[in-house]
Tab-separated table of C-alpha atoms in Angstrom:
chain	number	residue	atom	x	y	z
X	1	UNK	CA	-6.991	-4.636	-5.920
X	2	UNK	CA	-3.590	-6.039	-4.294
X	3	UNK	CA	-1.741	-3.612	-1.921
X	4	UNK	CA	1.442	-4.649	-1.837
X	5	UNK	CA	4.263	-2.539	-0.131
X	6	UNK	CA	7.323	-0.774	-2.110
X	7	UNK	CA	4.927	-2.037	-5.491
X	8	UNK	CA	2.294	-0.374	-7.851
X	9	UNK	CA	-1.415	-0.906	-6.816
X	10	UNK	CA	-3.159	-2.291	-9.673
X	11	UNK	CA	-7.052	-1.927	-10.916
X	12	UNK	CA	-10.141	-1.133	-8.815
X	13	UNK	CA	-13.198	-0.227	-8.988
X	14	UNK	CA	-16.007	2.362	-9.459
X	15	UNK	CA	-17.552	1.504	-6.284
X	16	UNK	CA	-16.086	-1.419	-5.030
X	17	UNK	CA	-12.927	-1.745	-3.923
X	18	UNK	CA	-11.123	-4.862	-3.443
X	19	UNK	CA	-7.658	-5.489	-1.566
X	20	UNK	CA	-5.316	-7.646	-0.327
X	21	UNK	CA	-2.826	-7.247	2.155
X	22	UNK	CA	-0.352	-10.168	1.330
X	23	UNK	CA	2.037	-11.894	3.636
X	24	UNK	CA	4.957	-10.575	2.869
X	25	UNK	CA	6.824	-13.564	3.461
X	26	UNK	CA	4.844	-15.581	0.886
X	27	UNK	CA	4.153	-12.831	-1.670
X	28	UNK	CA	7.069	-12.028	-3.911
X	29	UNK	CA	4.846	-10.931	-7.087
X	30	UNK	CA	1.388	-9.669	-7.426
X	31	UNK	CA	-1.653	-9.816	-10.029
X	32	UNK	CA	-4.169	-6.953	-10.568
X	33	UNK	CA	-7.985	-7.503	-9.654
X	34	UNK	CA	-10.342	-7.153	-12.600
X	35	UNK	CA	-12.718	-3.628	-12.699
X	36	UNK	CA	-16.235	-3.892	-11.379
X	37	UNK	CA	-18.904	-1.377	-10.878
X	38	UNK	CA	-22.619	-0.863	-10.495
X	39	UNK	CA	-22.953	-0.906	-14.625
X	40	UNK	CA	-21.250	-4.247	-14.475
X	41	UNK	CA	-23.784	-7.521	-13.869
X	42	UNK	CA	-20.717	-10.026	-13.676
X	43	UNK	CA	-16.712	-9.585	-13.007
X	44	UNK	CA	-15.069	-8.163	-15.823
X	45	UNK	CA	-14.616	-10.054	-18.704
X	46	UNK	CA	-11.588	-10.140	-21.212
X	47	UNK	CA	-9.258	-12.362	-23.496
X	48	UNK	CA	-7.384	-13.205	-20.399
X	49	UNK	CA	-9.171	-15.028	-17.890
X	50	UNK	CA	-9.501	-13.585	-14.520
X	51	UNK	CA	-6.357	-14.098	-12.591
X	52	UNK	CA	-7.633	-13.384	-8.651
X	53	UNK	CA	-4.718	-13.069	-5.742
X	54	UNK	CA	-5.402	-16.437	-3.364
X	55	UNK	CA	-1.894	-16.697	-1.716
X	56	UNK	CA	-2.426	-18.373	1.730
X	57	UNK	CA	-2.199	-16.305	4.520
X	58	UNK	CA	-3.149	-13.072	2.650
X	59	UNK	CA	-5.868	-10.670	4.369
X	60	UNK	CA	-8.734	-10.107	1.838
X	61	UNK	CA	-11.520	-7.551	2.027
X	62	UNK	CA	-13.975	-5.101	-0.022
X	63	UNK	CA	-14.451	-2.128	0.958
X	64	UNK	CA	-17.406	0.099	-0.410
X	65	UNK	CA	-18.637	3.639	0.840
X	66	UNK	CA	-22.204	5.699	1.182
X	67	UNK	CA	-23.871	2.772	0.489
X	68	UNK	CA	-27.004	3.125	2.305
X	69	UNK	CA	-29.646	4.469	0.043
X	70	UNK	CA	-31.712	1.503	-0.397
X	71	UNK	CA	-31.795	1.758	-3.999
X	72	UNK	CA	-31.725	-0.538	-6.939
X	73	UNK	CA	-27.870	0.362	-7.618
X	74	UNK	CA	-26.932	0.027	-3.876
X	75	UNK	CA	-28.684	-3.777	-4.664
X	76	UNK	CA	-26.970	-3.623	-7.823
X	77	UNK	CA	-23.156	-3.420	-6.458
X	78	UNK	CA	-24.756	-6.107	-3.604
X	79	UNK	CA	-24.834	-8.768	-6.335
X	80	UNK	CA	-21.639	-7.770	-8.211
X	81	UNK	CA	-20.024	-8.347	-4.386
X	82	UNK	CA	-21.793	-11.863	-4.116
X	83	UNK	CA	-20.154	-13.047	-7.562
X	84	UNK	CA	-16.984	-11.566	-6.841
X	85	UNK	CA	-17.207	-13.485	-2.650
X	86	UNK	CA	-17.514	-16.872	-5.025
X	87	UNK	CA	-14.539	-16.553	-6.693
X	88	UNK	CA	-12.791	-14.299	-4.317
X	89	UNK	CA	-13.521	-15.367	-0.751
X	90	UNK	CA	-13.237	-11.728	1.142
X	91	UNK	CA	-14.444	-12.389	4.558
X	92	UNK	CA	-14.500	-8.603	5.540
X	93	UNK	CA	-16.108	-5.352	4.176
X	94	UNK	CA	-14.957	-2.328	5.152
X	95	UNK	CA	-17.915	0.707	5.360
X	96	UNK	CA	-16.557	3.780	4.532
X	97	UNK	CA	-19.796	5.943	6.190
X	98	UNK	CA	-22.818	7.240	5.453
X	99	UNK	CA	-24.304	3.617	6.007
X	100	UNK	CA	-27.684	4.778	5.925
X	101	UNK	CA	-29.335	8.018	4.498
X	102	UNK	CA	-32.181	9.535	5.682
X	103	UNK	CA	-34.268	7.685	8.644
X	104	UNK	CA	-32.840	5.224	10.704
X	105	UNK	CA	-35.354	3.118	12.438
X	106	UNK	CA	-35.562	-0.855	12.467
X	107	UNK	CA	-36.881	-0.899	9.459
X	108	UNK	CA	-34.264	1.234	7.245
X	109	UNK	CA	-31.576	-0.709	8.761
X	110	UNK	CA	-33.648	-3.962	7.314
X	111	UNK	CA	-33.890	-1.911	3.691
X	112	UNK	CA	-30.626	-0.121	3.762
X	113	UNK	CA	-28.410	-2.713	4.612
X	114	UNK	CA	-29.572	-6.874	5.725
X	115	UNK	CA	-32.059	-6.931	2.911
X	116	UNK	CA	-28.879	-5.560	0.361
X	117	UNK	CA	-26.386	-7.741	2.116
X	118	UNK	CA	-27.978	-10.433	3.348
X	119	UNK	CA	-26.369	-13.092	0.959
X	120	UNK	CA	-22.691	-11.861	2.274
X	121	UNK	CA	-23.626	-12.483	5.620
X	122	UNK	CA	-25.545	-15.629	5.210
X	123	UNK	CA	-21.648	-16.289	3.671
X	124	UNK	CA	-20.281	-14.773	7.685
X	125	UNK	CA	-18.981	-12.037	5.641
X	126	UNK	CA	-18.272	-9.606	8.409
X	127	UNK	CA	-19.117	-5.610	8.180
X	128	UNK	CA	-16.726	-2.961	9.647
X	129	UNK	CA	-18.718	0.317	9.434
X	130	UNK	CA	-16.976	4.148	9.978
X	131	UNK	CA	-19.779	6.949	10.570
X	132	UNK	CA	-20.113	9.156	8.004
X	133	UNK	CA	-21.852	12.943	8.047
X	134	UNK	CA	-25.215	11.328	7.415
X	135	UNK	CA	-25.167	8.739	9.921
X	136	UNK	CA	-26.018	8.749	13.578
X	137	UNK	CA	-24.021	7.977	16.196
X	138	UNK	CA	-26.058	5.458	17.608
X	139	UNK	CA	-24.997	3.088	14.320
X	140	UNK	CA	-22.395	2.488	16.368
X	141	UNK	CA	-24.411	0.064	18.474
X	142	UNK	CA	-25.628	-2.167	15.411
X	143	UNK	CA	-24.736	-5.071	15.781
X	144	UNK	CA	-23.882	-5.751	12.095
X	145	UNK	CA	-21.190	-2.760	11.591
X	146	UNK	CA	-19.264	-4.442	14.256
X	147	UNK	CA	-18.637	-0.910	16.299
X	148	UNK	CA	-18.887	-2.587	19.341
X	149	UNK	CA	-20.881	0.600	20.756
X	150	UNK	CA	-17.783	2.537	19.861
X	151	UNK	CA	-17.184	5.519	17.264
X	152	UNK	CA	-13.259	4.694	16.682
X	153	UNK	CA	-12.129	1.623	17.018
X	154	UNK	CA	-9.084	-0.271	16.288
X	155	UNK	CA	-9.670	-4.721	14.796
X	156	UNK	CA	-6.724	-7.133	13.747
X	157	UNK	CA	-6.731	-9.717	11.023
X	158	UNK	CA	-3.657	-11.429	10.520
X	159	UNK	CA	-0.711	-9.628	10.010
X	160	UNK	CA	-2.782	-6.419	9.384
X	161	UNK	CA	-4.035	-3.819	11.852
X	162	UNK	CA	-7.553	-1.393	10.737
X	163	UNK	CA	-8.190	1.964	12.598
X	164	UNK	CA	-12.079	3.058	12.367
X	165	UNK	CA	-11.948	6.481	12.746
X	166	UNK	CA	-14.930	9.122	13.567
X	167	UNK	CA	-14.028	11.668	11.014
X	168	UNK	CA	-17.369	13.935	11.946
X	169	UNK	CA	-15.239	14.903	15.199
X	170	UNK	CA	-11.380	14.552	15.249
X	171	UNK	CA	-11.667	15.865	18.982
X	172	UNK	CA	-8.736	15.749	21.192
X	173	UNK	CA	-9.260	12.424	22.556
X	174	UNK	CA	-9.599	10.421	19.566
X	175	UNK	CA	-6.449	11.933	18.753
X	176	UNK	CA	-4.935	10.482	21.908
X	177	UNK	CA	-6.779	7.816	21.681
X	178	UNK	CA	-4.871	6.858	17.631
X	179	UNK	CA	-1.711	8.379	18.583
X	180	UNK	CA	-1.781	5.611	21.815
X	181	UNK	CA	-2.406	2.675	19.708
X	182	UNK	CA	-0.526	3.511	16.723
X	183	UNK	CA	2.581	4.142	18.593
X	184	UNK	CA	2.167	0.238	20.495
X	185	UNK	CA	1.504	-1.335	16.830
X	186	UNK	CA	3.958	-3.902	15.577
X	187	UNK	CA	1.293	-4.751	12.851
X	188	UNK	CA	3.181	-5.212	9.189
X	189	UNK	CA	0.389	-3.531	7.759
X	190	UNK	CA	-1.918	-0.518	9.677
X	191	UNK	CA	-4.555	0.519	7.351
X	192	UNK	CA	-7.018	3.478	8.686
X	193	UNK	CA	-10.502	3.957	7.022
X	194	UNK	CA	-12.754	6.818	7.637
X	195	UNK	CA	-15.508	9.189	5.804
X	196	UNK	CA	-13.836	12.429	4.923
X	197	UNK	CA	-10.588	11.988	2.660
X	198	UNK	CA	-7.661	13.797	3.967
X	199	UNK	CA	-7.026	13.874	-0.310
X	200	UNK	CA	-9.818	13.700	-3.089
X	201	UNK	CA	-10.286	15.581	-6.260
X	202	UNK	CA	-14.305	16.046	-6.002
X	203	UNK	CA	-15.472	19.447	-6.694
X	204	UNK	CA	-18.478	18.700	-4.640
X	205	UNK	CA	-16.487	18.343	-0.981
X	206	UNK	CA	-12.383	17.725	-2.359
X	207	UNK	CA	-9.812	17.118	0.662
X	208	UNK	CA	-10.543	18.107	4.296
X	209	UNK	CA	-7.490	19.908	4.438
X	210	UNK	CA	-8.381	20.461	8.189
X	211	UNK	CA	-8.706	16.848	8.610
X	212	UNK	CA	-5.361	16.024	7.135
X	213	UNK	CA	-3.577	18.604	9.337
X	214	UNK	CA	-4.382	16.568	12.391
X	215	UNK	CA	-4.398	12.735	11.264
X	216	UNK	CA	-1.515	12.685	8.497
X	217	UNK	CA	1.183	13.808	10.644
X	218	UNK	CA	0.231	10.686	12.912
X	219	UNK	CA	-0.163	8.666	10.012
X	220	UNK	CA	3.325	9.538	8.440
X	221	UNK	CA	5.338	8.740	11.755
X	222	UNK	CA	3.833	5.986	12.615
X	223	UNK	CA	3.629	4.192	9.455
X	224	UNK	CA	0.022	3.698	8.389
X	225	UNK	CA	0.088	2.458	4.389
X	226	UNK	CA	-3.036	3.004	3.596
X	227	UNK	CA	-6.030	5.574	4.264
X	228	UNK	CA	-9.368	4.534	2.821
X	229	UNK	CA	-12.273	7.045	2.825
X	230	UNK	CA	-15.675	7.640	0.986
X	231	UNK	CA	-17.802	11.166	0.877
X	232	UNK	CA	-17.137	12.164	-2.766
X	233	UNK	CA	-19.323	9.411	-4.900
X	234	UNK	CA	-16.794	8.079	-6.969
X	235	UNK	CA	-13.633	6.296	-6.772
X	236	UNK	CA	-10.122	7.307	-6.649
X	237	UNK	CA	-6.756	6.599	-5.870
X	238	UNK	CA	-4.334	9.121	-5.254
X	239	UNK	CA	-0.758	9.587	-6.045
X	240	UNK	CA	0.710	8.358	-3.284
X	241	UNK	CA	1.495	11.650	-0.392
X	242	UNK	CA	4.119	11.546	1.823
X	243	UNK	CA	4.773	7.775	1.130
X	244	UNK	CA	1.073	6.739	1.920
X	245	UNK	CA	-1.755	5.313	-0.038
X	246	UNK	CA	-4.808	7.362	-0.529
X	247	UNK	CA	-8.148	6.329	-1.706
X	248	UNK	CA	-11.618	7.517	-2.665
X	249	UNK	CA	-14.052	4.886	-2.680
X	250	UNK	CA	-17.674	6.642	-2.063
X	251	UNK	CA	-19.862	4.900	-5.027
X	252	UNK	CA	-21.387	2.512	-3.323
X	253	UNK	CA	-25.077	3.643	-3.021
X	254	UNK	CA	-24.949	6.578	-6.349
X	255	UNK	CA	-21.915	7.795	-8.860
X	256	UNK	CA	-21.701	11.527	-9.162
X	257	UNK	CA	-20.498	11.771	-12.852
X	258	UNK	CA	-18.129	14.627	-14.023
X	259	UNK	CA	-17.788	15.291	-10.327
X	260	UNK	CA	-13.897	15.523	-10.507
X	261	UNK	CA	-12.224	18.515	-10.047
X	262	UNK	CA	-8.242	18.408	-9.138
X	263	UNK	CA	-6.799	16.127	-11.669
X	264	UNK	CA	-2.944	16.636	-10.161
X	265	UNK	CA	-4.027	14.558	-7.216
X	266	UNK	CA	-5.353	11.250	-9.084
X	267	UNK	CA	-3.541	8.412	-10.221
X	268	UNK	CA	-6.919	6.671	-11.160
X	269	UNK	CA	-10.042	7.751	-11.190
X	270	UNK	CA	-13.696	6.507	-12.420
């Protein structure tokens, strides 16, 4: 997908999403990303071939969420992510939570995630993880989620700032903590990513309207332009609330079909 401010946001996918944040200064017109999901074994085909954004100096990155079941369609997406690094070179991946389900000892982190990913970073694809509800907190020491023994966090690439946030507890000093850092940010982009989705249109969980009462007011005056979440297993994008981009991206380890509820919120949905 290509973010590109005061523009449309073009295709994505069922459980991966891919983005660009362009330079501004170099960007002046943008191309859509082809649709892949765990069904597909090869980017999308059609009449037209493939156009794929490669303007220099662009940020580009996947982002998947509740990946970590260690299942054949968690390996499935793995792949489609491989032939989409060849012709796409991401260099990041953004984990939207629940990184692993169920047991976490050496060897689910071997199953759950290197063993599914190992290709990408064989490739120094690096791995930004959020904790979701079924991780534990200790992911955050991993050395491939890049926490850096932290729960929040904030990383820079280029021109574009990311905010890890701990959506399991929005306590009062992570609040600080975001409120501090977003308010010293001359990024052109800030982009935060996090489990629970301030805005989704799942019947199984929907928006954490609690959530959103304490993180989009902080959001909105400090300019974040894009909030990327996972928990309901499908992907979404949202009409676009209070001037900043929603999305749903939590297919990344299982789909749950007919799981959408609140049709006013989507612009997209699969």
């Amino acid at each position: 997908m290509i973010f590109k401010r005061r523009a449309s946001l073009g295709l994505s996918t069922l459980a991966l999403l891919l983005f660009v944040v362009p330079n501004a200064a170099l960007c002046q017109k943008s191309t859509s990303v082809g649709a892949a999901g765990t069904r597909v074994s090869q980017p999308a085909k059609s009449d037209t071939p493939l156009s794929l954004p490669r303007k220099e100096g662009s940020v580009r990155l996947a982002i998947i969420g509740d990946t970590g079941t260690g299942t054949k369609k968690q390996q499935d997406l793995a792949d489609v992510m491989v032939r989409y690094q060849e012709a796409f070179p991401y260099d990041i991946v953004l984990l939207l939570g629940d990184n692993l389900y169920g047991s976490e000892t050496p060897a689910d982190y071997k199953k759950k995630f290197s063993d599914v990913y190992q290709k990408l970073l064989d490739n120094k694809v690096k791995f930004y993880a959020a904790l979701g509800n079924h991780d534990e907190p200790n992911e955050r020491f991993y050395e491939n989620f890049n926490m850096n023994g932290k729960e929040y966090y904030r990383f820079t690439r280029g021109n574009v700032a990311f905010y890890a946030l701990n959506s399991n507890y929005m306590d009062k000093k992570q609040v600080q903590w975001l409120e501090s850092e977003l308010a010293k940010d001359t990024s052109e982009w800030k982009i935060a990513f996090c489990h629970h989705p301030p805005y989704s249109s799942g019947g199984k969980h929907g928006s954490d309207k609690s959530l959103r009462d304490v993180v989009e007011p902080l959001f909105v005056k400090y300019g974040v332009n894009a909030v990327l979440t996972g928990h309901d297993h499908f992907y979404e994008r949202i009409k676009p609330q209070k001037g900043i981009y929603y999305f749903v991206s939590g297919a990344g380890g299982k789909l749950r079909e007919g799981d959408v509820r609140d049709v006013a919120l989507n612009r997209k949905v699969l």
